[in-house]
Short mmCIF file of C-alpha atoms in Angstrom, two decimals:
data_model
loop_
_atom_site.label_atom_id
_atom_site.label_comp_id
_atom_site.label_asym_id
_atom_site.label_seq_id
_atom_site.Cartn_x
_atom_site.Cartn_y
_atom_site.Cartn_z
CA UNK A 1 15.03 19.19 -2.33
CA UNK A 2 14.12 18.95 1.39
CA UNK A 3 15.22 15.37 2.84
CA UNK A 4 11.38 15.22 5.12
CA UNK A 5 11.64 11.62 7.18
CA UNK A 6 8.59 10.97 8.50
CA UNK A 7 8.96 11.42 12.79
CA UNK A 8 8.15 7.89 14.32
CA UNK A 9 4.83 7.97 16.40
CA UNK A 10 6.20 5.86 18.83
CA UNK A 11 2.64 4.07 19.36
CA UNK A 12 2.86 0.48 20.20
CA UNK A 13 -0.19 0.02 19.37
CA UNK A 14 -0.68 -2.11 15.67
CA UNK A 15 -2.08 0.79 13.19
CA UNK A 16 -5.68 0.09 12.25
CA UNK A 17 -6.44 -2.64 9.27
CA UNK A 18 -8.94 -1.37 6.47
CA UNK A 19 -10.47 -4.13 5.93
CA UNK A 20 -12.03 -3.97 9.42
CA UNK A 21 -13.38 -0.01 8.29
CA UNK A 22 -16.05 1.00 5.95
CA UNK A 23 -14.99 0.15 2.70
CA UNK A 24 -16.49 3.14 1.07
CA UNK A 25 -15.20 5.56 3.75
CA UNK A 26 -11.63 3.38 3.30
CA UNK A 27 -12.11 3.49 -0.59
CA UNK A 28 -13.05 7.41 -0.36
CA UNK A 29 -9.76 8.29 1.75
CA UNK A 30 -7.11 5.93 -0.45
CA UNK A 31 -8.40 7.72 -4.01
CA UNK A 32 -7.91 11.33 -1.91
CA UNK A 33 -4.37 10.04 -0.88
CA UNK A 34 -3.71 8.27 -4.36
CA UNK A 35 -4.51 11.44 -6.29
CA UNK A 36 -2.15 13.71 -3.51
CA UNK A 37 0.89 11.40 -4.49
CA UNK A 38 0.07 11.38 -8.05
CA UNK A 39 0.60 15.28 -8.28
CA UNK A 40 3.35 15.13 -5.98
CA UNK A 41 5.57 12.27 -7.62
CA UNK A 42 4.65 14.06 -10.99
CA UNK A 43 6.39 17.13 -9.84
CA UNK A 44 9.76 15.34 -9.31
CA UNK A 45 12.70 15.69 -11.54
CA UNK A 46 14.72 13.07 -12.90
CA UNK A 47 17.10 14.34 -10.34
CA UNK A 48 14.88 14.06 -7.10
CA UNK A 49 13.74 10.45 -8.36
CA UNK A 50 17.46 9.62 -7.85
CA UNK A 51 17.64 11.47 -4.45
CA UNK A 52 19.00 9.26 -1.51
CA UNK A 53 18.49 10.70 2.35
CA UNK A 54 22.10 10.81 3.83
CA UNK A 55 20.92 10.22 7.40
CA UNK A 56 20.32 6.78 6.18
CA UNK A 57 22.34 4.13 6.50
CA UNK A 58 24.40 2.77 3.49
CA UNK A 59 23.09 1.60 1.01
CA UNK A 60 20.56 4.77 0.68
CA UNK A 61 17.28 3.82 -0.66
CA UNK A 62 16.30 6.39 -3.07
CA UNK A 63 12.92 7.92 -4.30
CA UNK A 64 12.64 5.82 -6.70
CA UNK A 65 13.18 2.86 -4.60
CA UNK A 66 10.88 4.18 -1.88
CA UNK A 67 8.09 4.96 -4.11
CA UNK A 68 8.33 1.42 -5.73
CA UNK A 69 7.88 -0.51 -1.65
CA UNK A 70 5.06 2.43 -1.04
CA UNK A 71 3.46 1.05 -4.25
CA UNK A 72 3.47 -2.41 -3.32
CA UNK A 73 2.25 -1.50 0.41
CA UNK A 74 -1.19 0.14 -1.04
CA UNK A 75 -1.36 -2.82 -3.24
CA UNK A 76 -1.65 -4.87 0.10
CA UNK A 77 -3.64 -2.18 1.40
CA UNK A 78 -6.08 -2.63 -1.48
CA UNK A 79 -6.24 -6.45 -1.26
CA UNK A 80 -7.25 -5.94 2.33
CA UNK A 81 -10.70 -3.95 1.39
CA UNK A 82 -11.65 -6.22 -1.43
CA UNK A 83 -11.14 -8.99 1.08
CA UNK A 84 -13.43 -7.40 3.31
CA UNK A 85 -12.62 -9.20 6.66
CA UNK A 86 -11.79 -12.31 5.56
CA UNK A 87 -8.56 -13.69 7.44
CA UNK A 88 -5.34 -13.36 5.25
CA UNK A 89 -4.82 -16.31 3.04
CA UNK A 90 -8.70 -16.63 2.29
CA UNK A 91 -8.81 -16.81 -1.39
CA UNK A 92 -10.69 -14.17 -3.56
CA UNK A 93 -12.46 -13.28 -6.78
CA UNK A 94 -12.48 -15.82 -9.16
CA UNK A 95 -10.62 -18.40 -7.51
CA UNK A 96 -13.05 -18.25 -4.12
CA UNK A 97 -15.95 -18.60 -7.10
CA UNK A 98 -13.88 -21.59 -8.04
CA UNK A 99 -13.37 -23.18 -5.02
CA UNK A 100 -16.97 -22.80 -3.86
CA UNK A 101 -18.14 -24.49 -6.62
CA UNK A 102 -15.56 -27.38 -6.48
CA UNK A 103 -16.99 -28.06 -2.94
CA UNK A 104 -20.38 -28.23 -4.01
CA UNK A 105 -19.15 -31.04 -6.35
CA UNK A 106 -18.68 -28.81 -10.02
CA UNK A 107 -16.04 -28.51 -11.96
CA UNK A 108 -13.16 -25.51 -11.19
#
């Protein structure tokens, strides 16, 4: 297998956040990108899942590992639509419902 490292852009500039973009569009463009990894982790072997780039420093993160922190990153990713532009730390879902209705003097 090919050891591809992404080039760095060199851009200074902070990369955009979704949950400033249309969540739709955003929504549209993560499920294209979701489905591309899908078929292209499903066409590892048990071998390439274990495969660790030797230009990196020890220790060498492997696939496996790699995969795992992408994972988590689109989970964040994911959390940043559905909080649509509400500043990090801003609760969600059930427990803004339960908050709100705290403050207006109900039970949480």
């Amino acid at each position: 297998m090919a050891s591809p490292i992404a080039p760095s852009s060199g851009a200074s500039e902070p990369p955009p956040r979704y949950r400033d973009e249309d969540a739709l569009r955003v929504a549209e463009e993560l499920g294209r990108a979701a489905e591309a990894l899908a078929d292209r982790l499903a066409a590892l072997t048990a071998d390439e899942w274990e495969y660790a780039d030797p230009r990196l420093p020890d220790p060498r993160p492997t696939v496996d590992l790699l995969t795992r922190h992408l994972l988590h990153d689109i989970c964040h990713s994911l959390s940043e639509v559905l909080r649509g532009g509400r500043e990090h730390g801003s609760t969600t879902g059930a427990a803004h419902r339960r908050n709100e209705k705290k403050a207006a003097g109900g039970h949480g």
